[in-house]
Short mmCIF file of C-alpha atoms (C1' of nucleotides) in Angstrom, two decimals:
data_model
loop_
_atom_site.label_atom_id
_atom_site.label_comp_id
_atom_site.label_asym_id
_atom_site.label_seq_id
_atom_site.Cartn_x
_atom_site.Cartn_y
_atom_site.Cartn_z
CA MET A 1 71.13 31.21 96.20
CA SER A 2 72.56 34.30 94.55
CA GLY A 3 72.78 37.49 96.74
CA ARG A 4 75.39 40.19 96.80
CA PRO A 5 78.73 38.99 95.32
CA LYS A 6 81.76 38.51 97.51
CA ILE A 7 84.49 40.99 97.04
CA PHE A 8 87.23 38.69 98.13
CA ASP A 9 88.40 35.09 97.49
CA ASP A 10 88.70 32.95 100.57
CA GLN A 11 92.06 31.31 99.53
CA GLU A 12 93.53 34.77 98.81
CA VAL A 13 92.64 36.35 102.22
CA LEU A 14 93.74 33.11 103.89
CA SER A 15 96.95 33.47 102.38
CA LYS A 16 97.38 37.07 103.31
CA ALA A 17 96.35 36.24 106.91
CA ALA A 18 98.96 33.50 106.93
CA ASP A 19 101.63 35.88 106.15
CA VAL A 20 100.66 38.06 109.01
CA PHE A 21 100.37 35.17 111.52
CA TRP A 22 103.77 33.93 110.02
CA ARG A 23 105.41 37.23 110.82
CA GLN A 24 103.89 38.11 114.16
CA GLY A 25 102.63 34.92 115.64
CA TYR A 26 99.12 34.15 116.88
CA GLU A 27 98.77 36.22 120.06
CA ALA A 28 100.62 39.26 118.79
CA THR A 29 98.31 39.60 115.81
CA SER A 30 94.99 41.55 116.24
CA THR A 31 91.83 41.01 114.22
CA GLU A 32 92.49 44.63 113.11
CA ASP A 33 95.96 43.64 111.66
CA LEU A 34 94.25 40.83 109.85
CA LEU A 35 91.41 42.80 108.51
CA GLU A 36 93.77 45.42 107.22
CA ALA A 37 96.05 42.79 105.56
CA MET A 38 93.08 40.86 104.11
CA GLY A 39 91.51 44.04 102.84
CA ILE A 40 88.08 43.19 104.06
CA GLY A 41 85.76 44.57 106.76
CA LYS A 42 84.39 43.09 109.87
CA GLY A 43 81.02 42.41 108.41
CA SER A 44 82.61 40.16 105.71
CA PHE A 45 85.07 38.73 107.98
CA TYR A 46 82.77 37.33 110.63
CA LEU A 47 80.44 36.07 108.04
CA ALA A 48 83.06 34.17 106.20
CA PHE A 49 84.92 33.06 109.38
CA LYS A 50 82.51 32.64 112.14
CA GLY A 51 85.01 31.26 114.51
CA GLY A 52 86.95 34.66 114.32
CA LYS A 53 90.63 34.87 114.71
CA LYS A 54 91.06 31.33 115.84
CA GLU A 55 89.38 29.74 112.89
CA LEU A 56 91.24 32.07 110.57
CA TYR A 57 94.55 30.81 112.10
CA GLU A 58 93.57 27.24 111.69
CA ARG A 59 92.45 27.56 108.18
CA ALA A 60 95.45 29.72 107.29
CA LEU A 61 97.91 27.13 108.70
CA ALA A 62 95.98 24.36 107.02
CA LEU A 63 96.40 26.12 103.66
CA ARG A 64 100.03 26.56 104.02
CA SER A 65 100.33 23.00 105.22
CA ASP A 66 98.53 21.74 102.26
CA GLN A 67 100.62 23.95 99.84
CA ALA A 68 103.88 22.98 101.30
CA MET A 69 103.16 19.20 101.42
CA ALA A 70 101.85 19.09 97.91
CA ARG A 71 104.87 21.03 96.59
CA PHE A 72 107.35 18.72 98.38
CA ARG A 73 105.50 15.66 97.20
CA ARG A 74 105.25 16.89 93.62
CA GLU A 75 108.95 18.01 93.44
CA LEU A 76 110.17 14.81 95.11
CA ASP A 77 108.21 12.68 92.82
CA ALA A 78 109.64 14.56 89.84
CA ALA A 79 113.17 14.25 91.14
CA ASP A 80 115.51 11.75 89.75
CA ASP A 81 117.53 11.47 92.98
CA PRO A 82 115.28 11.84 96.00
CA VAL A 83 118.25 12.25 98.40
CA GLU A 84 119.48 15.05 96.32
CA TYR A 85 116.02 16.61 96.41
CA ILE A 86 116.25 16.59 100.24
CA ARG A 87 119.63 18.53 99.89
CA GLU A 88 118.01 21.00 97.70
CA PHE A 89 115.15 21.43 100.14
CA PHE A 90 117.57 22.34 102.99
CA ARG A 91 119.81 24.51 100.68
CA ARG A 92 116.91 26.60 99.81
CA VAL A 93 116.97 28.01 103.28
CA ALA A 94 120.32 29.53 102.59
CA HIS A 95 118.76 31.50 99.65
CA SER A 96 116.40 33.61 101.48
CA THR A 97 116.03 37.31 102.27
CA ARG A 98 116.65 38.62 105.87
CA ALA A 99 112.94 39.13 106.29
CA LYS A 100 112.21 35.47 105.56
CA HIS A 101 114.92 34.36 107.90
CA GLN A 102 113.24 36.47 110.68
CA ASN A 103 110.01 34.62 110.10
CA GLY A 104 111.40 31.10 110.72
CA CYS A 105 109.14 28.10 110.02
CA ILE A 106 105.46 28.88 110.46
CA PHE A 107 104.79 25.45 111.80
CA GLY A 108 107.64 25.52 114.29
CA ASN A 109 106.46 28.90 115.40
CA ALA A 110 103.06 27.51 116.00
CA VAL A 111 104.36 24.65 117.97
CA ALA A 112 106.62 26.98 120.04
CA GLU A 113 103.99 29.61 120.78
CA LEU A 114 100.90 27.39 121.31
CA SER A 115 101.97 24.15 122.91
CA ASN A 116 100.77 25.32 126.30
CA ILE A 117 97.99 27.71 125.48
CA GLU A 118 96.20 26.25 122.36
CA ASN A 119 97.22 22.58 122.44
CA PRO A 120 94.77 21.46 119.62
CA MET A 121 96.10 24.11 117.36
CA MET A 122 99.61 23.19 118.26
CA LYS A 123 98.93 19.55 117.46
CA ARG A 124 97.91 20.45 113.94
CA ALA A 125 101.22 22.26 113.36
CA ALA A 126 102.98 19.18 114.93
CA THR A 127 101.11 16.94 112.58
CA HIS A 128 102.38 18.81 109.62
CA LEU A 129 106.09 18.50 110.79
CA GLN A 130 105.47 14.78 111.26
CA GLY A 131 104.22 14.79 107.73
CA LEU A 132 107.37 16.33 106.64
CA GLU A 133 109.34 13.79 108.50
CA ALA A 134 107.27 11.07 106.72
CA LEU A 135 108.31 12.68 103.24
CA PHE A 136 111.85 12.67 104.35
CA LEU A 137 111.53 9.12 105.16
CA ASP A 138 109.93 8.27 101.98
CA ALA A 139 112.73 9.95 99.99
CA LEU A 140 115.35 8.26 102.04
CA LEU A 141 113.84 4.82 101.48
CA ARG A 142 113.72 5.46 97.74
CA GLY A 143 117.27 6.63 97.87
CA LYS A 144 118.29 3.54 99.69
CA LYS A 145 116.55 1.43 97.07
CA GLN A 146 118.20 3.10 94.20
CA GLY A 147 121.51 3.33 95.88
CA THR A 148 122.00 7.01 96.42
CA LEU A 149 121.78 6.90 100.10
CA HIS A 150 124.95 5.30 101.77
CA SER A 151 124.30 6.17 105.27
CA LYS A 152 124.38 3.12 107.55
CA LEU A 153 121.93 4.75 109.97
CA GLU A 154 118.24 3.54 109.89
CA PRO A 155 116.16 5.68 107.53
CA ALA A 156 113.68 6.32 110.30
CA VAL A 157 116.23 7.76 112.55
CA LEU A 158 117.67 9.74 109.76
CA ALA A 159 114.33 11.25 108.88
CA ARG A 160 113.87 12.27 112.60
CA LEU A 161 117.40 13.79 112.54
CA LEU A 162 116.43 15.81 109.33
CA LEU A 163 113.27 17.00 111.10
CA ASN A 164 115.22 18.17 113.98
CA ASN A 165 117.69 19.98 111.75
CA TRP A 166 114.70 21.71 109.97
CA ASN A 167 113.36 22.73 113.41
CA GLY A 168 116.59 24.13 114.40
CA LEU A 169 117.01 26.12 111.36
CA GLY A 170 113.69 27.76 112.01
CA ILE A 171 115.47 29.38 115.12
CA THR A 172 119.12 29.32 114.12
CA ARG A 173 118.46 31.40 110.82
CA ARG A 174 116.94 34.05 112.96
CA ILE A 175 120.14 34.21 115.17
CA TYR A 176 122.31 34.09 112.06
CA PRO A 177 120.31 35.53 109.18
CA ASP A 178 123.25 35.11 106.95
CA ASN A 179 123.05 32.92 103.86
CA ASP A 180 126.74 32.11 103.77
CA ALA A 181 126.80 31.12 107.47
CA LEU A 182 123.61 29.05 107.04
CA SER A 183 125.09 27.41 103.84
CA GLU A 184 127.99 26.22 105.84
CA LEU A 185 125.78 24.79 108.65
CA ILE A 186 123.50 23.20 106.21
CA GLU A 187 126.25 21.60 104.11
CA THR A 188 127.76 20.21 107.26
CA GLN A 189 124.38 18.76 108.39
CA LEU A 190 123.82 17.17 105.01
CA LYS A 191 127.05 15.03 105.39
CA VAL A 192 125.00 12.62 107.45
CA LEU A 193 123.24 11.69 104.05
CA ASP A 194 126.51 10.55 102.42
CA MET B 1 116.55 54.85 154.07
CA SER B 2 114.51 52.33 156.04
CA GLY B 3 110.67 52.52 155.30
CA ARG B 4 108.15 49.63 155.20
CA PRO B 5 109.95 46.28 154.36
CA LYS B 6 109.46 44.41 151.19
CA ILE B 7 107.41 41.27 151.42
CA PHE B 8 109.24 39.60 148.46
CA ASP B 9 112.63 38.98 147.10
CA ASP B 10 113.33 40.33 143.60
CA GLN B 11 115.15 37.20 142.40
CA GLU B 12 112.39 34.98 143.68
CA VAL B 13 109.56 36.75 141.87
CA LEU B 14 111.64 37.10 138.84
CA SER B 15 112.17 33.38 138.90
CA LYS B 16 108.49 32.75 139.25
CA ALA B 17 107.62 35.18 136.45
CA ALA B 18 110.29 33.36 134.30
CA ASP B 19 108.32 30.08 134.78
CA VAL B 20 105.05 31.68 133.62
CA PHE B 21 106.72 33.33 130.59
CA TRP B 22 108.48 30.04 129.66
CA ARG B 23 105.18 28.09 129.73
CA GLN B 24 102.92 30.78 127.98
CA GLY B 25 105.33 32.99 126.11
CA TYR B 26 105.43 36.76 126.23
CA GLU B 27 102.19 37.93 124.58
CA ALA B 28 99.80 35.19 126.02
CA THR B 29 100.88 36.15 129.49
CA SER B 30 98.94 38.96 131.28
CA THR B 31 100.13 40.97 134.11
CA GLU B 32 97.39 39.44 136.12
CA ASP B 33 98.94 35.96 135.48
CA LEU B 34 102.16 37.41 136.53
CA LEU B 35 101.04 38.99 139.76
CA GLU B 36 99.24 35.78 140.75
CA ALA B 37 102.31 33.66 140.09
CA MET B 38 104.63 36.16 141.90
CA GLY B 39 102.26 36.59 144.78
CA ILE B 40 102.55 40.38 144.90
CA GLY B 41 99.99 43.13 144.24
CA LYS B 42 100.04 45.84 141.58
CA GLY B 43 101.36 48.56 143.84
CA SER B 44 104.50 46.54 144.71
CA PHE B 45 104.90 45.29 141.23
CA TYR B 46 104.94 48.72 139.50
CA LEU B 47 107.18 50.12 142.15
CA ALA B 48 109.77 47.39 141.74
CA PHE B 49 109.39 47.02 137.97
CA LYS B 50 108.55 50.50 136.52
CA GLY B 51 108.79 49.22 132.94
CA GLY B 52 105.88 46.74 133.65
CA LYS B 53 105.63 43.53 132.02
CA LYS B 54 108.38 44.26 129.45
CA GLU B 55 110.83 45.03 132.03
CA LEU B 56 109.83 41.95 134.05
CA TYR B 57 110.32 39.74 130.94
CA GLU B 58 113.81 41.24 130.21
CA ARG B 59 114.93 40.66 133.73
CA ALA B 60 113.41 37.25 134.11
CA LEU B 61 115.10 36.22 130.92
CA ALA B 62 118.37 37.70 131.98
CA LEU B 63 118.22 35.94 135.25
CA ARG B 64 117.58 32.45 133.58
CA SER B 65 120.45 33.39 131.14
CA ASP B 66 122.89 34.05 133.84
CA GLN B 67 121.91 30.97 135.79
CA ALA B 68 122.18 28.77 132.80
CA MET B 69 125.45 30.05 131.59
CA ALA B 70 126.86 29.96 135.14
CA ARG B 71 125.82 26.34 135.62
CA PHE B 72 127.10 25.29 132.25
CA ARG B 73 130.45 27.16 132.82
CA ARG B 74 130.83 25.70 136.43
CA GLU B 75 129.90 22.07 135.36
CA LEU B 76 132.05 22.24 132.26
CA ASP B 77 135.08 23.42 134.24
CA ALA B 78 134.61 20.68 136.67
CA ALA B 79 134.34 17.97 134.12
CA ASP B 80 137.38 15.81 133.20
CA ASP B 81 136.21 15.28 129.70
CA PRO B 82 134.52 18.40 128.31
CA VAL B 83 133.14 16.50 125.25
CA GLU B 84 131.49 13.97 127.50
CA TYR B 85 130.01 16.96 129.36
CA ILE B 86 128.36 18.12 126.11
CA ARG B 87 126.99 14.69 125.71
CA GLU B 88 125.50 14.84 129.21
CA PHE B 89 124.14 18.24 128.54
CA PHE B 90 122.11 17.08 125.64
CA ARG B 91 121.16 13.77 127.27
CA ARG B 92 119.53 15.59 129.99
CA VAL B 93 116.86 16.70 127.62
CA ALA B 94 115.72 13.06 127.41
CA HIS B 95 115.24 12.92 131.24
CA SER B 96 112.40 15.44 131.50
CA THR B 97 108.69 15.43 132.38
CA ARG B 98 106.15 15.89 129.68
CA ALA B 99 105.48 19.36 130.94
CA LYS B 100 109.04 20.31 130.61
CA HIS B 101 109.11 19.02 127.04
CA GLN B 102 106.15 21.14 126.27
CA ASN B 103 107.96 24.19 127.34
CA GLY B 104 110.84 23.81 124.98
CA CYS B 105 113.78 26.27 125.41
CA ILE B 106 112.93 29.60 126.89
CA PHE B 107 115.42 31.40 124.66
CA GLY B 108 114.44 29.60 121.61
CA ASN B 109 110.91 30.41 122.49
CA ALA B 110 111.78 34.13 122.84
CA VAL B 111 113.56 34.17 119.52
CA ALA B 112 110.64 32.45 117.79
CA GLU B 113 107.96 34.66 119.30
CA LEU B 114 109.70 37.98 119.25
CA SER B 115 111.82 38.25 116.27
CA ASN B 116 109.41 40.47 114.32
CA ILE B 117 107.55 42.13 117.16
CA GLU B 118 110.14 42.95 119.94
CA ASN B 119 113.47 42.73 118.13
CA PRO B 120 115.70 44.18 120.95
CA MET B 121 114.39 41.55 123.27
CA MET B 122 114.73 38.77 120.67
CA LYS B 123 118.39 39.78 120.36
CA ARG B 124 119.03 39.27 123.96
CA ALA B 125 117.74 35.72 123.65
CA ALA B 126 119.82 35.28 120.64
CA THR B 127 122.85 36.49 122.33
CA HIS B 128 122.33 33.94 125.06
CA LEU B 129 122.11 31.19 122.51
CA GLN B 130 125.33 32.45 120.90
CA GLY B 131 126.89 32.32 124.34
CA LEU B 132 125.90 28.77 124.52
CA GLU B 133 127.45 28.04 121.24
CA ALA B 134 130.61 29.81 122.44
CA LEU B 135 130.50 27.35 125.44
CA PHE B 136 130.20 24.38 123.19
CA LEU B 137 133.15 25.70 121.22
CA ASP B 138 135.16 26.05 124.24
CA ALA B 139 134.40 22.61 125.39
CA LEU B 140 135.25 21.28 121.88
CA LEU B 141 138.68 22.94 121.68
CA ARG B 142 139.52 21.62 125.08
CA GLY B 143 138.45 18.26 123.98
CA LYS B 144 140.56 18.52 120.83
CA LYS B 145 143.66 19.46 122.88
CA GLN B 146 143.23 16.60 125.29
CA GLY B 147 142.41 14.23 122.53
CA THR B 148 138.85 13.28 123.43
CA LEU B 149 137.39 14.81 120.30
CA HIS B 150 138.24 13.01 117.22
CA SER B 151 135.97 14.71 114.57
CA LYS B 152 137.74 16.16 111.70
CA LEU B 153 135.14 18.95 111.44
CA GLU B 154 136.18 22.47 112.40
CA PRO B 155 135.32 23.06 116.01
CA ALA B 156 133.54 26.20 115.17
CA VAL B 157 131.31 24.54 112.63
CA LEU B 158 130.72 21.67 115.10
CA ALA B 159 129.62 24.18 117.81
CA ARG B 160 127.17 25.80 115.31
CA LEU B 161 125.91 22.46 114.55
CA LEU B 162 125.29 21.59 118.25
CA LEU B 163 123.50 24.95 118.64
CA ASN B 164 121.26 24.13 115.84
CA ASN B 165 120.56 20.65 117.31
CA TRP B 166 119.75 22.30 120.65
CA ASN B 167 117.40 24.72 118.89
CA GLY B 168 115.66 21.89 117.03
CA LEU B 169 115.18 19.93 120.17
CA GLY B 170 113.19 22.86 121.69
CA ILE B 171 110.72 22.08 118.95
CA THR B 172 111.04 18.47 118.35
CA ARG B 173 110.68 17.50 121.98
CA ARG B 174 107.19 19.03 121.84
CA ILE B 175 106.17 17.14 118.74
CA TYR B 176 107.68 13.90 120.43
CA PRO B 177 107.61 14.44 124.15
CA ASP B 178 108.91 10.88 124.67
CA ASN B 179 112.17 10.33 126.46
CA ASP B 180 112.90 7.15 124.68
CA ALA B 181 112.32 8.62 121.23
CA LEU B 182 114.36 11.82 122.16
CA SER B 183 117.19 9.57 123.62
CA GLU B 184 117.54 7.86 120.23
CA LEU B 185 117.52 11.22 118.36
CA ILE B 186 120.08 12.77 120.71
CA GLU B 187 122.46 9.63 120.66
CA THR B 188 122.44 9.74 116.85
CA GLN B 189 123.15 13.47 116.81
CA LEU B 190 126.06 13.03 119.28
CA LYS B 191 127.86 10.70 116.89
CA VAL B 192 129.17 13.72 115.14
CA LEU B 193 131.36 14.23 118.14
CA ASP B 194 133.14 10.86 117.86
"C1'" DT C 1 59.90 45.12 89.13
"C1'" DT C 2 59.42 42.78 92.97
"C1'" DT C 3 61.40 39.36 96.12
"C1'" DA C 4 64.64 36.49 98.30
"C1'" DT C 5 69.34 36.14 99.29
"C1'" DT C 6 73.82 36.97 100.37
"C1'" DA C 7 77.56 40.26 101.32
"C1'" DT C 8 79.39 44.70 103.11
"C1'" DG C 9 80.23 48.58 106.27
"C1'" DT C 10 79.46 50.90 110.51
"C1'" DA C 11 77.87 51.68 114.84
"C1'" DC C 12 77.97 49.74 118.94
"C1'" DC C 13 79.14 46.95 123.32
"C1'" DA C 14 81.04 44.22 127.02
"C1'" DA C 15 85.21 42.44 128.85
"C1'" DA C 16 89.85 42.48 129.57
"C1'" DT C 17 94.10 44.87 129.85
"C1'" DA C 18 97.99 47.73 131.23
"C1'" DG C 19 98.86 51.06 133.99
"C1'" DT C 20 98.17 55.23 137.60
"C1'" DA C 21 96.76 57.60 141.87
"C1'" DC C 22 96.78 57.67 146.50
"C1'" DA C 23 95.66 56.57 151.18
"C1'" DA C 24 97.32 53.46 154.57
"C1'" DA C 25 100.83 50.65 156.72
"C1'" DA C 26 105.21 49.46 158.38
"C1'" DT C 27 109.65 50.27 159.39
"C1'" DA C 28 114.39 53.34 160.99
"C1'" DA C 29 116.17 57.49 162.58
"C1'" DT C 30 115.74 61.61 165.40
"C1'" DA D 1 106.57 59.94 169.99
"C1'" DT D 2 107.30 62.14 165.84
"C1'" DT D 3 108.98 62.20 161.28
"C1'" DA D 4 110.77 60.63 157.04
"C1'" DT D 5 110.81 56.98 153.98
"C1'" DT D 6 109.55 53.09 151.48
"C1'" DT D 7 106.06 49.40 150.47
"C1'" DT D 8 101.62 47.88 150.04
"C1'" DG D 9 96.65 47.19 148.53
"C1'" DT D 10 92.86 49.15 146.29
"C1'" DA D 11 90.18 51.99 143.58
"C1'" DC D 12 90.07 53.96 139.44
"C1'" DT D 13 90.85 55.01 134.36
"C1'" DA D 14 91.76 55.00 129.59
"C1'" DT D 15 92.52 52.00 125.83
"C1'" DT D 16 92.24 48.08 123.23
"C1'" DT D 17 90.10 43.89 122.16
"C1'" DG D 18 87.21 40.44 119.92
"C1'" DG D 19 82.91 40.24 118.57
"C1'" DT D 20 77.64 41.56 117.50
"C1'" DA D 21 73.66 43.91 115.48
"C1'" DC D 22 71.72 45.74 111.75
"C1'" DA D 23 70.70 48.78 108.11
"C1'" DT D 24 72.04 48.93 103.36
"C1'" DA D 25 73.89 47.33 98.95
"C1'" DA D 26 74.11 44.16 95.27
"C1'" DT D 27 72.96 40.44 92.84
"C1'" DA D 28 69.73 36.15 90.71
"C1'" DA D 29 65.31 34.42 90.23
"C1'" DA D 30 60.35 34.84 89.75
#
DNA sequence: TTTATTATGTACCAAATAGTACAAAATAAT
DNA sequence: ATTATTTTGTACTATTTGGTACATAATAAA
């Protein structure tokens, strides 16, 4: 081993690439765009990511997925009231910048863009969203147990409902990138949890 | 006037182009794809659509928007119970083929794909969805007047909620392209109208 | 200091792409 | 029939694209 030292960190450039993909989508992003954002040259890039743009996208999405799931899991476990944590999760959407609103949900974007052109990649994004739904369900079941969830609806159905609300927000926030309007929408949606 | 007769109808080829865009999105669709689907050659294409792929996309989307709005308006006006018509509108989602599920909503797709790369085009799609929301609102107000809508929520908020549910379904139906599962989700969502 | 090893930057390439130019074809009007 | 007009099909082009080849640089180990 040894050899010339790398001038970049895989995680870091993956994160930068993820941001570009998030903003522009998969097809609209050129490798040139990515190289510039990552701050590395072609030589380094194709050595580190032999699969090119496709591998980069997969790994960038996987990174974001792991990060998002870990954060949700961690914060949920630390929360006294799991149902209230779900509320906070949704309310965070209404505390974003306009630029963030325009990006939507990176996984929803992947599902929308790739379902008919890169099915395996779309499925990975879908799996993440199913994982989010599973976390919703976990929170709801705990809420039910500790009595903070009063809804008579089946928790599984409720979790699916929350996932759909989330998916919807990824689009709606771009049509109405206004925190007040989004807040009203979100608070109304959350009534289903009472 | 006169000259060599056209071998195609604008509306027809626009419709065929719309189908391709719907399946693949804007960026992933090449002009070659479009020409093949439309069944015309380059000469005819660039004569009829001087703006190329971009103009084609705009006009294809405009066509679908006009069609969808006209149908909704017509069927809503013909409905005895406008709230029940909204229910039917949503329930139709759960009577689709797998292929249709994978396409999602053409306008939601446009918003998702283009918000950061073709903002004016994204805005047209957004305007359509706002138009859909306006039709929801119209139906809800009529329902309120004739007593078929009992919800205590403000109709405007309810309409926004329905739009978000619609936007969500455009993603969720691709994650769960199963009519039974979607039906359960939709019926639960529609309870907000009772 | 030499060698083995790994990373970097650049020059290069083949394929695909959107779009143009234009000659030929098909019609209506004269 | 000739002409004016519009459409069609094809050949061509310039650009962009993702990706490769490879010489060079920078390090650790021997």
